[in-house]
Coordinates of N, CA and C in Angstrom, one line a residue:
M71 N -61.7 -102.6 107.6 CA -61.4 -101.6 106.7 C -62.2 -102.1 105.0
E72 N -62.1 -102.9 104.9 CA -63.0 -103.6 103.9 C -64.6 -103.0 104.1
E73 N -65.1 -103.5 105.1 CA -66.5 -103.2 105.4 C -66.8 -101.5 105.2
A74 N -65.8 -100.6 105.5 CA -65.7 -99.5 105.1 C -65.6 -98.7 103.8
G75 N -65.5 -100.0 103.0 CA -65.4 -99.4 101.6 C -64.1 -99.5 101.0
Y76 N -62.7 -99.8 101.9 CA -61.5 -99.5 101.2 C -61.2 -101.0 100.7
A77 N -60.3 -101.1 99.7 CA -59.7 -102.3 99.3 C -58.4 -102.4 99.8
V78 N -58.3 -103.6 100.2 CA -56.9 -104.2 101.2 C -56.2 -104.7 100.5
R79 N -54.7 -104.7 100.5 CA -54.0 -105.4 99.5 C -52.9 -105.9 100.5
R80 N -52.4 -107.0 100.3 CA -51.2 -107.9 101.0 C -50.2 -108.1 100.1
G81 N -49.0 -107.5 100.7 CA -47.7 -107.7 99.8 C -46.6 -108.8 100.3
R82 N -45.8 -108.8 99.8 CA -44.6 -109.5 100.1 C -44.4 -109.2 101.7
G83 N -44.1 -110.1 102.5 CA -43.7 -110.0 103.7 C -44.8 -109.7 104.6
G84 N -45.8 -109.8 104.2 CA -47.2 -109.3 105.1 C -47.4 -107.8 105.1
A85 N -47.0 -107.2 104.2 CA -47.1 -105.6 104.0 C -48.7 -105.2 103.9
I86 N -49.4 -104.5 104.3 CA -50.6 -104.4 104.3 C -50.8 -102.9 103.8
S87 N -51.8 -102.7 102.4 CA -52.0 -101.4 102.0 C -53.5 -101.4 102.0
F88 N -54.0 -100.1 101.9 CA -55.3 -99.6 101.8 C -55.8 -98.6 100.5
L89 N -56.6 -98.8 100.0 CA -56.9 -98.2 98.7 C -58.4 -97.7 98.7
V90 N -58.7 -96.4 98.2 CA -60.3 -95.9 98.3 C -60.6 -96.0 96.7
P91 N -61.6 -95.8 96.4 CA -62.3 -95.5 95.2 C -61.4 -94.2 94.5
G92 N -61.0 -94.0 93.2 CA -60.3 -93.0 92.8 C -58.7 -92.7 93.3
Q93 N -58.5 -93.4 94.2 CA -57.0 -93.4 94.7 C -56.2 -93.8 93.6
E94 N -55.1 -93.5 93.5 CA -54.2 -94.0 92.4 C -53.2 -94.8 93.1
K95 N -52.4 -94.2 94.3 CA -51.6 -95.1 94.9 C -51.9 -95.8 96.2
P96 N -51.8 -96.8 96.3 CA -52.3 -97.4 97.7 C -51.5 -96.5 99.2
T97 N -52.0 -96.5 100.2 CA -51.4 -96.2 101.4 C -51.0 -97.2 102.2
R98 N -49.9 -97.3 102.3 CA -49.2 -98.5 103.2 C -49.3 -98.2 104.5
L99 N -49.8 -99.5 105.6 CA -49.6 -99.2 106.7 C -48.5 -99.5 107.4
R100 N -47.7 -98.4 107.7 CA -46.6 -98.2 108.6 C -46.5 -96.7 109.2
A101 N -45.6 -96.7 110.0 CA -45.7 -95.7 110.6 C -44.9 -94.5 110.1
S102 N -44.0 -95.0 109.2 CA -43.1 -93.9 107.9 C -44.3 -92.8 107.2
T103 N -45.5 -93.7 107.0 CA -46.6 -93.0 106.0 C -47.7 -92.5 107.4
L104 N -47.9 -93.2 108.2 CA -49.3 -92.8 108.6 C -48.7 -92.3 110.4
G105 N -47.6 -92.1 110.4 CA -47.2 -91.3 111.8 C -46.9 -92.5 113.0
D106 N -45.8 -92.0 113.8 CA -45.7 -92.8 115.1 C -47.1 -93.5 116.0
G107 N -46.9 -95.1 116.1 CA -47.8 -95.8 116.5 C -48.6 -96.3 115.7
Y108 N -48.5 -96.1 114.3 CA -49.1 -97.0 113.3 C -48.6 -97.9 112.6
D109 N -47.6 -98.5 113.3 CA -47.0 -99.8 112.5 C -47.9 -100.8 112.7
P110 N -48.3 -102.2 111.9 CA -49.1 -103.2 112.2 C -48.8 -103.6 113.6
E111 N -47.6 -103.8 114.3 CA -47.3 -104.4 115.5 C -48.1 -103.2 116.5
D112 N -47.8 -102.1 116.4 CA -48.7 -101.2 117.1 C -50.2 -101.5 117.4
I113 N -50.5 -101.5 116.1 CA -52.1 -101.5 116.0 C -52.6 -103.1 116.8
R114 N -51.7 -104.0 116.4 CA -52.0 -105.3 116.9 C -52.1 -105.0 118.7
A115 N -51.0 -104.3 119.4 CA -50.8 -104.1 120.7 C -52.1 -103.5 121.0
V116 N -52.7 -102.3 120.3 CA -53.9 -101.6 120.9 C -55.0 -102.5 121.0
I117 N -55.2 -103.2 120.0 CA -56.3 -104.3 119.8 C -56.3 -105.3 120.9
A118 N -54.7 -105.8 121.2 CA -54.7 -106.7 122.4 C -55.2 -106.1 123.8
G119 N -55.3 -104.8 123.8 CA -55.2 -103.8 125.2 C -53.7 -103.8 125.9
E120 N -52.6 -103.9 124.9 CA -51.5 -103.9 125.7 C -51.0 -102.4 125.4
R121 N -51.6 -101.6 124.9 CA -51.1 -100.2 124.3 C -52.3 -99.5 124.1
S122 N -52.1 -98.1 124.6 CA -53.2 -96.8 124.2 C -53.0 -96.5 122.9
I123 N -54.2 -95.9 122.3 CA -54.5 -95.7 121.3 C -53.7 -94.4 121.3
P124 N -52.6 -94.1 120.0 CA -51.8 -93.1 120.0 C -52.7 -91.9 119.7
A125 N -52.2 -90.8 120.7 CA -52.9 -89.2 120.3 C -52.5 -88.7 118.9
A126 N -53.6 -88.0 118.6 CA -53.3 -87.7 117.1 C -53.0 -86.3 117.3
E127 N -51.9 -86.2 116.2 CA -51.0 -85.0 116.2 C -51.6 -84.0 115.5
D128 N -51.4 -82.6 115.5 CA -51.8 -81.5 114.8 C -51.1 -81.3 113.8
A129 N -51.7 -81.4 112.7 CA -51.3 -81.6 111.2 C -51.5 -80.4 110.8
A130 N -50.6 -80.1 109.8 CA -50.7 -78.8 108.9 C -51.9 -79.1 108.1
P131 N -53.0 -78.1 107.9 CA -54.0 -78.6 106.7 C -53.6 -79.2 105.4
A132 N -53.9 -80.4 104.9 CA -53.5 -80.7 103.8 C -54.2 -80.3 102.7
S133 N -53.2 -80.1 101.6 CA -53.9 -79.1 100.5 C -55.2 -80.0 99.9
R134 N -56.1 -79.3 99.5 CA -57.5 -80.0 99.3 C -57.3 -80.6 97.6
R135 N -57.7 -81.5 97.2 CA -57.5 -82.1 96.1 C -59.1 -83.1 95.5
V136 N -59.8 -82.1 94.6 CA -61.1 -82.9 94.4 C -60.9 -83.8 93.6
G137 N -61.9 -84.9 94.0 CA -61.8 -86.1 93.1 C -63.4 -86.3 92.4
L138 N -63.1 -86.9 91.6 CA -64.7 -87.4 90.7 C -65.7 -88.1 91.6
I139 N -66.8 -87.7 91.7 CA -67.9 -88.3 92.4 C -68.2 -89.5 92.0
V140 N -68.7 -90.6 92.9 CA -68.8 -91.9 92.4 C -70.1 -92.2 92.1
N141 N -70.5 -93.2 91.0 CA -71.5 -93.2 90.5 C -72.1 -94.4 91.1
I142 N -73.0 -94.3 92.4 CA -73.1 -95.3 93.5 C -74.0 -96.3 92.6
E143 N -75.1 -95.7 92.2 CA -75.8 -97.1 91.6 C -75.2 -97.8 90.7
Q144 N -74.0 -97.3 89.9 CA -73.3 -98.5 88.9 C -72.6 -99.5 89.9
R145 N -71.8 -98.8 90.9 CA -71.0 -99.4 91.5 C -71.7 -100.6 92.8
L146 N -73.2 -100.3 93.1 CA -74.0 -101.2 93.8 C -74.4 -102.5 92.8
R147 N -74.6 -102.2 91.4 CA -74.7 -103.1 90.7 C -73.4 -104.2 90.5
E148 N -72.4 -103.6 90.6 CA -71.3 -104.4 90.5 C -70.9 -105.3 91.4
G149 N -71.8 -105.1 92.6 CA -71.7 -106.0 93.6 C -71.1 -105.4 95.0
K150 N -71.1 -104.2 95.5 CA -70.6 -103.4 96.3 C -71.9 -103.4 97.2
G151 N -71.5 -103.5 98.6 CA -72.5 -103.5 99.6 C -73.1 -102.4 100.2
P152 N -73.8 -102.5 101.2 CA -74.3 -101.2 102.1 C -73.1 -100.4 102.8
A153 N -72.0 -101.0 103.1 CA -70.7 -100.1 103.8 C -70.3 -99.5 102.7
Y154 N -70.5 -100.1 101.4 CA -69.4 -98.9 100.3 C -70.4 -98.1 100.0
E155 N -72.0 -98.2 100.0 CA -72.7 -97.4 99.8 C -72.7 -96.1 100.8
R156 N -72.7 -96.3 101.8 CA -72.6 -95.2 103.0 C -71.3 -94.7 102.7
W157 N -69.9 -95.1 102.6 CA -68.7 -94.5 102.2 C -69.3 -93.8 101.2
A158 N -69.6 -94.1 100.0 CA -69.8 -93.6 98.7 C -70.6 -91.8 99.1
K159 N -71.6 -91.9 99.9 CA -72.6 -91.0 99.9 C -71.8 -90.0 100.7
V160 N -71.1 -90.4 101.9 CA -70.4 -89.2 102.2 C -69.1 -88.8 101.4
Y161 N -68.4 -89.5 100.5 CA -67.3 -89.0 99.8 C -67.9 -88.2 98.6
N162 N -69.2 -88.6 98.3 CA -69.6 -87.6 97.1 C -70.1 -86.1 97.8
I163 N -70.8 -86.3 99.2 CA -70.9 -85.0 99.4 C -69.4 -84.2 99.8
K164 N -68.6 -84.7 100.3 CA -67.5 -83.7 100.1 C -66.6 -83.5 99.3
Q165 N -66.8 -84.4 98.0 CA -66.6 -83.8 96.7 C -66.9 -82.6 96.1
M166 N -68.8 -82.6 96.4 CA -69.4 -81.3 96.0 C -68.9 -80.3 96.5
A167 N -69.0 -80.5 98.1 CA -68.2 -79.3 98.8 C -66.9 -78.7 98.3
A168 N -66.2 -79.5 97.9 CA -64.8 -79.3 97.5 C -65.1 -78.5 96.3
A169 N -65.8 -79.0 95.5 CA -66.1 -78.5 94.1 C -66.6 -76.7 94.3
L170 N -67.6 -76.9 95.3 CA -67.9 -75.5 95.7 C -67.2 -74.5 96.3
Q171 N -66.2 -75.1 97.1 CA -65.3 -74.0 97.5 C -64.1 -73.9 96.5
F172 N -64.0 -74.6 95.4 CA -63.1 -74.4 94.5 C -63.6 -73.3 93.5
L173 N -65.0 -73.2 93.3 CA -65.5 -72.4 92.7 C -65.6 -70.8 93.7
R174 N -65.8 -70.8 94.5 CA -65.5 -69.6 95.4 C -64.3 -69.3 95.8
E175 N -63.2 -70.0 95.6 CA -61.8 -69.3 95.8 C -61.5 -68.5 94.4
R176 N -62.0 -69.2 93.2 CA -61.6 -68.5 92.1 C -62.8 -67.5 91.4
Q177 N -63.5 -67.3 92.1 CA -64.8 -66.4 91.8 C -65.2 -66.5 90.6
L178 N -65.5 -67.9 90.3 CA -66.1 -68.5 89.1 C -67.6 -68.8 89.2
T179 N -68.3 -67.5 88.8 CA -69.7 -67.4 89.5 C -70.8 -67.8 88.3
D180 N -70.2 -68.5 87.1 CA -71.2 -68.8 86.1 C -70.3 -70.1 85.4
Y181 N -71.3 -71.2 84.7 CA -70.6 -72.1 83.9 C -69.7 -71.8 83.4
A182 N -70.3 -70.8 82.3 CA -69.2 -70.3 81.0 C -68.0 -69.9 81.6
A183 N -67.5 -69.3 82.8 CA -66.6 -69.2 83.1 C -65.7 -70.4 83.9
L184 N -66.5 -71.3 84.5 CA -65.9 -72.5 84.8 C -65.2 -73.4 83.5
S185 N -66.2 -73.4 82.6 CA -65.7 -74.0 81.2 C -64.6 -73.4 80.6
A186 N -64.5 -72.2 80.9 CA -63.1 -71.7 80.3 C -62.0 -71.9 81.2
K187 N -62.3 -71.9 82.3 CA -61.1 -72.1 83.6 C -60.6 -73.5 83.0
T188 N -61.2 -74.4 83.0 CA -61.1 -76.0 82.5 C -60.4 -76.0 81.5
D189 N -60.8 -75.2 80.3 CA -60.0 -75.5 79.1 C -58.9 -74.5 79.0
G190 N -58.6 -73.7 79.8 CA -57.2 -73.1 79.5 C -56.6 -73.9 80.6
A191 N -57.0 -74.6 81.7 CA -55.8 -75.5 82.3 C -55.4 -76.3 81.6
V192 N -56.5 -77.1 80.9 CA -55.9 -78.3 80.1 C -55.0 -77.9 78.7
D193 N -55.5 -76.6 78.1 CA -54.3 -76.2 77.2 C -52.9 -76.0 77.8
R194 N -53.1 -75.2 79.0 CA -51.6 -74.8 79.4 C -50.8 -76.4 80.0
F195 N -51.5 -77.1 80.4 CA -50.9 -78.6 80.8 C -50.3 -79.3 79.9
H196 N -51.1 -79.2 78.3 CA -50.6 -79.9 77.3 C -49.4 -79.1 76.6
R197 N -49.4 -77.8 76.8 CA -48.6 -76.6 76.1 C -47.1 -77.3 77.0
L198 N -47.3 -77.1 78.2 CA -46.0 -77.1 78.9 C -45.5 -78.6 78.8
S199 N -46.3 -79.7 78.7 CA -45.9 -81.0 78.4 C -45.1 -80.9 77.0
D200 N -45.7 -80.3 76.1 CA -44.8 -80.4 74.9 C -43.6 -79.6 75.1
E201 N -43.7 -78.6 75.7 CA -42.3 -77.8 75.9 C -41.2 -78.6 76.6
L202 N -41.9 -79.4 77.6 CA -40.9 -80.4 78.4 C -40.3 -81.3 77.7
R203 N -41.2 -82.3 76.8 CA -40.8 -83.2 75.8 C -39.7 -82.5 74.9
A204 N -39.9 -81.3 74.3 CA -39.0 -80.7 73.3 C -37.6 -80.4 74.1
T205 N -37.5 -79.8 75.3 CA -36.5 -79.5 75.9 C -35.7 -80.9 76.3
E206 N -36.4 -81.7 76.5 CA -35.7 -83.3 77.2 C -35.0 -83.8 75.9
T207 N -36.0 -83.9 74.9 CA -35.2 -84.5 73.5 C -34.0 -83.6 73.2
E208 N -33.9 -82.1 73.5 CA -32.9 -81.3 72.7 C -31.7 -81.8 73.8
L209 N -32.1 -81.8 75.2 CA -31.1 -82.2 76.2 C -30.4 -83.4 75.9
A210 N -31.1 -84.4 75.5 CA -30.4 -85.6 75.2 C -29.9 -85.8 74.2
H211 N -29.8 -84.5 73.2 CA -29.3 -84.6 71.8 C -28.1 -84.2 72.0
T212 N -28.1 -83.2 72.8 CA -26.8 -82.6 73.2 C -25.9 -83.1 74.0
S213 N -26.3 -84.1 74.9 CA -25.5 -84.7 75.8 C -24.8 -85.8 74.8
E214 N -25.7 -86.5 74.0 CA -25.3 -87.5 72.9 C -24.2 -87.0 72.0
L215 N -24.3 -85.7 71.8 CA -23.1 -85.1 70.9 C -22.0 -84.8 71.6
M216 N -22.2 -84.6 72.8 CA -20.9 -84.1 73.8 C -20.2 -85.7 74.0
G217 N -21.0 -86.8 73.9 CA -20.3 -88.1 74.1 C -19.4 -88.3 72.8
A218 N -20.3 -88.4 72.0 CA -19.5 -88.8 70.6 C -18.3 -87.8 70.4
V219 N -18.4 -86.6 70.8 CA -17.0 -85.8 70.7 C -16.1 -86.3 71.4
V220 N -16.2 -86.6 72.8 CA -15.3 -87.1 73.5 C -14.7 -88.3 73.0
R221 N -15.5 -89.2 72.5 CA -14.9 -90.6 72.2 C -14.3 -90.3 70.7
Y222 N -14.4 -89.2 70.1 CA -13.5 -89.0 68.8 C -12.5 -88.4 69.0
A223 N -12.2 -87.4 70.3 CA -10.9 -86.7 70.4 C -10.3 -87.6 71.1
K224 N -10.7 -89.2 71.9 CA -9.9 -89.7 72.4 C -9.2 -90.8 71.4
T225 N -10.0 -91.1 70.3 CA -9.5 -92.0 69.3 C -8.9 -91.6 68.1
R226 N -9.1 -90.0 68.1 CA -8.5 -89.6 66.6 C -6.9 -89.6 66.7
P227 N -6.1 -89.8 67.6 CA -4.6 -89.9 67.7 C -4.4 -91.4 66.9
V228 N -5.1 -92.0 67.5 CA -5.1 -93.7 66.7 C -5.3 -93.7 65.3
F229 N -6.2 -92.9 65.0 CA -6.5 -92.9 63.4 C -5.5 -92.2 62.9
D230 N -4.7 -91.1 63.4 CA -4.1 -90.3 62.8 C -2.4 -91.2 62.8
G231 N -2.4 -92.1 63.5 CA -1.3 -93.2 63.6 C -1.3 -93.9 62.4
Y232 N -2.7 -94.2 62.0 CA -3.1 -95.4 61.2 C -2.6 -94.6 60.1
K233 N -3.0 -93.4 59.9 CA -2.8 -92.8 58.3 C -1.2 -92.6 58.0
A234 N -0.7 -92.6 59.4 CA 0.6 -92.0 59.3 C 1.5 -93.5 58.9
A235 N 0.8 -94.6 59.3 CA 1.5 -96.0 59.0 C 1.2 -96.4 57.4
R236 N 0.5 -95.6 56.9 CA 0.0 -95.8 55.6 C -0.9 -97.1 55.3
Y237 N -1.6 -96.7 56.5 CA -3.1 -97.6 56.7 C -2.6 -99.3 56.8
S238 N -1.5 -99.3 57.2 CA -0.8 -100.6 57.5 C -1.6 -101.7 58.3
R239 N -1.5 -103.0 57.5 CA -2.6 -104.2 58.4 C -2.0 -104.4 59.4
K240 N -0.6 -104.2 59.6 CA -0.3 -104.6 61.2 C -1.0 -103.7 62.1
Y241 N -0.7 -102.4 61.4 CA -1.1 -101.3 62.8 C -2.7 -101.4 63.0
L242 N -3.4 -102.1 61.8 CA -4.9 -102.0 61.9 C -5.0 -103.2 62.8
A243 N -4.6 -104.5 62.7 CA -4.4 -105.5 63.3 C -4.6 -104.9 65.2
E244 N -3.3 -104.3 65.4 CA -3.1 -104.1 66.6 C -4.0 -103.0 67.1
H245 N -4.8 -102.2 66.6 CA -5.8 -100.9 66.8 C -7.1 -100.9 66.4
E246 N -7.5 -102.4 66.3 CA -8.5 -102.6 65.2 C -9.9 -101.8 66.2
A247 N -10.0 -102.2 67.5 CA -11.1 -101.9 68.5 C -11.2 -100.2 68.6
E248 N -10.0 -99.5 68.8 CA -9.8 -98.3 68.9 C -10.3 -97.5 67.4
L249 N -9.7 -97.9 66.3 CA -10.0 -97.7 65.1 C -11.8 -97.8 64.7
A250 N -12.2 -99.0 65.5 CA -13.9 -99.2 65.2 C -14.4 -98.1 66.0
D251 N -14.0 -97.7 67.4 CA -14.6 -96.7 68.2 C -14.5 -95.4 67.4
Y252 N -13.3 -95.2 66.7 CA -13.0 -94.0 66.0 C -14.2 -93.6 65.1
R253 N -14.5 -94.6 64.3 CA -15.3 -94.5 63.1 C -17.1 -94.3 63.8
A254 N -17.2 -95.0 64.6 CA -18.4 -94.9 65.1 C -18.8 -93.6 65.5
A255 N -17.9 -92.9 66.5 CA -18.0 -91.7 67.0 C -18.4 -90.8 66.1
K256 N -17.4 -90.6 64.9 CA -17.3 -90.1 63.6 C -18.6 -89.9 62.8
A257 N -19.4 -91.2 63.0 CA -20.6 -91.4 62.1 C -21.7 -90.9 62.9
A258 N -21.5 -91.0 64.4 CA -22.5 -90.6 65.3 C -22.3 -88.9 65.5
M259 N -21.2 -88.2 65.2 CA -21.2 -86.9 65.1 C -22.0 -86.2 64.1
N260 N -21.6 -86.7 63.0 CA -21.9 -86.4 61.5 C -23.7 -86.7 61.4
E261 N -24.1 -87.5 62.2 CA -25.6 -87.7 62.2 C -26.4 -86.8 63.0
L262 N -25.7 -86.5 64.1 CA -26.1 -85.6 65.2 C -25.9 -84.4 64.6
L263 N -25.1 -83.9 63.8 CA -24.7 -82.6 63.6 C -25.9 -82.4 62.3
G264 N -25.9 -83.2 61.3 CA -26.8 -83.2 60.3 C -26.2 -81.9 59.4
G265 N -24.9 -82.1 59.1 CA -24.2 -80.9 58.3 C -24.0 -79.4 58.9
A266 N -24.3 -79.6 60.2 CA -24.2 -78.2 60.9 C -22.6 -78.1 61.3
K267 N -22.2 -77.0 61.9 CA -20.7 -76.9 62.0 C -20.5 -77.6 63.5
L268 N -19.6 -78.0 63.9 CA -19.4 -78.7 65.4 C -19.3 -77.7 66.4
P269 N -19.9 -77.2 67.4 CA -19.8 -76.3 68.3 C -18.7 -76.7 69.1
K270 N -18.0 -75.8 69.8 CA -16.9 -76.0 70.7 C -17.7 -76.7 72.2
M271 N -16.5 -77.3 72.7 CA -17.1 -78.2 73.8 C -17.6 -77.1 75.0
D272 N -17.0 -76.0 75.0 CA -17.4 -75.2 76.2 C -18.9 -74.8 75.8
A273 N -19.1 -74.6 74.6 CA -20.6 -74.0 74.4 C -21.4 -75.3 74.5
L274 N -21.1 -76.3 74.1 CA -22.0 -77.6 74.5 C -22.1 -77.7 75.7
K275 N -21.3 -77.5 76.8 CA -21.4 -77.7 78.0 C -22.3 -76.5 78.7
E276 N -22.1 -75.5 78.2 CA -23.0 -74.2 78.5 C -24.6 -74.4 78.2
K277 N -24.6 -75.1 76.9 CA -25.9 -75.6 76.5 C -26.6 -76.3 76.9
R278 N -25.7 -77.4 77.4 CA -26.4 -78.6 78.1 C -26.8 -78.1 79.7
R279 N -25.9 -77.1 80.2 CA -26.3 -76.7 81.4 C -27.7 -75.8 81.4
A280 N -27.8 -75.1 80.5 CA -29.1 -74.1 80.5 C -30.2 -75.1 79.9
L281 N -30.2 -75.9 79.1 CA -31.1 -77.0 79.0 C -31.6 -78.0 80.1
A282 N -30.4 -77.9 81.3 CA -31.0 -79.1 82.6 C -31.6 -78.0 83.5
A283 N -31.2 -76.6 83.3 CA -31.9 -75.8 84.1 C -33.7 -75.7 83.9
R284 N -33.7 -75.4 82.2 CA -34.9 -75.3 81.7 C -36.0 -76.5 82.0
K285 N -35.4 -77.6 82.2 CA -36.0 -78.9 82.3 C -36.6 -78.9 83.5
K286 N -35.7 -78.4 84.6 CA -36.2 -78.6 85.9 C -37.1 -77.5 86.4
K287 N -36.9 -76.4 85.5 CA -38.1 -75.2 86.1 C -39.2 -75.7 85.1
L288 N -39.2 -76.5 84.0 CA -40.6 -76.8 83.3 C -41.2 -78.0 84.2
Y289 N -40.4 -78.6 84.4 CA -40.9 -79.9 84.9 C -41.8 -79.4 86.4
A290 N -41.4 -78.5 87.2 CA -42.0 -77.7 88.3 C -43.4 -77.2 87.7
E291 N -43.7 -76.3 86.8 CA -44.4 -75.9 86.0 C -45.5 -76.6 85.5
Y292 N -44.8 -78.0 85.1 CA -45.6 -79.1 84.4 C -46.7 -79.6 85.5
R293 N -45.9 -80.0 86.5 CA -46.6 -80.8 87.8 C -47.8 -80.0 88.4
K294 N -47.3 -78.6 88.5 CA -48.3 -77.7 88.9 C -49.4 -77.7 87.9
A295 N -49.5 -77.7 86.6 CA -50.2 -77.6 85.7 C -51.1 -79.0 85.6
Q296 N -50.6 -79.8 86.0 CA -51.0 -81.0 85.9 C -52.1 -81.2 87.1
Q297 N -51.8 -81.0 88.1 CA -52.6 -80.8 89.4 C -53.6 -79.8 88.9
E298 N -53.5 -78.4 88.7 CA -54.7 -77.7 88.5 C -55.6 -78.4 87.3
M299 N -55.1 -79.0 86.3 CA -56.1 -79.4 85.4 C -56.9 -80.4 85.8
R300 N -56.0 -81.3 86.9 CA -57.1 -82.5 87.4 C -57.9 -82.1 88.3
E301 N -58.0 -80.9 88.9 CA -58.8 -80.3 89.6 C -59.5 -79.6 88.9
A302 N -59.5 -78.9 87.9 CA -60.5 -78.1 87.3 C -61.5 -79.0 86.7
V303 N -60.9 -80.0 86.0 CA -61.6 -81.1 85.4 C -62.6 -82.0 86.1
A304 N -62.2 -82.1 87.6 CA -62.6 -82.8 88.5 C -64.2 -82.2 88.8
V305 N -63.7 -81.0 89.2 CA -64.9 -79.7 89.2 C -65.8 -79.8 88.4
K306 N -65.3 -79.5 87.4 CA -66.5 -79.4 85.9 C -67.3 -80.6 86.0
T307 N -66.5 -81.9 85.9 CA -67.2 -82.9 85.7 C -68.4 -83.0 86.9
N308 N -68.0 -82.9 88.1 CA -68.9 -83.2 89.2 C -70.1 -81.8 88.9
I309 N -69.8 -80.9 88.5 CA -70.8 -79.5 88.5 C -71.7 -80.3 87.2
D310 N -70.9 -80.9 86.2 CA -71.9 -81.8 85.1 C -72.9 -82.6 85.5
H311 N -72.3 -83.4 86.4 CA -73.3 -84.4 87.2 C -74.3 -83.9 87.7
L312 N -74.2 -83.0 88.5 CA -74.9 -82.2 89.5 C -76.1 -81.7 88.4
L313 N -75.8 -81.0 87.5 CA -76.9 -80.4 86.7 C -77.3 -81.0 85.6
G314 N -76.8 -82.5 85.6 CA -77.3 -83.2 84.9 C -76.9 -83.4 83.4
L315 N -75.7 -82.8 83.0 CA -75.3 -83.0 81.8 C -74.7 -84.0 81.6
T316 N -74.3 -84.3 80.2 CA -73.5 -85.5 79.6 C -72.1 -84.9 79.4
D317 N -71.6 -84.3 79.5 CA -70.1 -84.2 78.7 C -69.3 -84.7 79.6
G318 N -69.5 -85.1 80.7 CA -68.3 -85.6 81.7 C -67.5 -86.4 80.9
Q319 N -67.5 -87.3 80.4 CA -66.7 -88.0 79.7 C -65.9 -87.6 78.7
K320 N -66.4 -86.5 78.2 CA -65.3 -85.8 77.3 C -64.0 -84.9 78.2
N321 N -64.8 -84.4 79.5 CA -63.8 -84.3 80.4 C -62.5 -84.9 81.0
K322 N -63.2 -86.5 81.1 CA -62.2 -87.5 81.4 C -61.3 -87.9 80.5
E323 N -61.6 -87.7 79.1 CA -60.7 -88.0 78.0 C -59.8 -86.7 77.9
Q324 N -60.1 -85.2 78.0 CA -59.3 -84.3 78.2 C -58.2 -84.8 79.2
E325 N -58.7 -84.9 80.6 CA -57.8 -85.3 81.5 C -56.6 -86.3 81.2
R326 N -56.9 -87.3 80.4 CA -56.2 -88.5 80.0 C -54.9 -88.0 79.2

């Protein structure tokens, strides 16, 4: 696998994983990832001639994902060998084919259209990212306020008893922890409300439910937009490389 250009990682307990250039997460060598017959013990048995190679299953076509082409000359200067060069050439051909397929599927017939598509994908991703972040902040604020209201309601009778006892030192000593919780809950409520009127608990529950549903919906759109942005940026960067343009670095910064 190393001679073919893969990075091989060995983890705890002898676990083996593989990583190709441009791959973010390594692929672990195990049946649950690769399918039946591909545990390390199975492969050792095949190598030893004790078992036949497992038949390949007809899998559903995987979703195409365009990656950035590899700068082969730079990698060779870094000490990569001939096996890596062979792998990288094949990899780059596949990425350019995927980029051309991307253009055909979206009917992007000129460079300006590709640039507009890429800019739109980047803008949409960042807009959804901002909306998701704002929703998460509001959801956390609402949940925190609800928690403070519950703590306040639980400890308010203790404070009322303290008032009824005319702020007795004896009462304070007996209920010091509960009174401290009451003061903390009241202070948290005042800070979270910022002078606004406290909504009813039912209204807070409904708001939290709506925010949670919105977060779920936004997150699904965010992940889809992230994939579309990465694909569009990768395609444009590859086309820029093919045309000898120099704004590939700008696209990489946009993707980050």
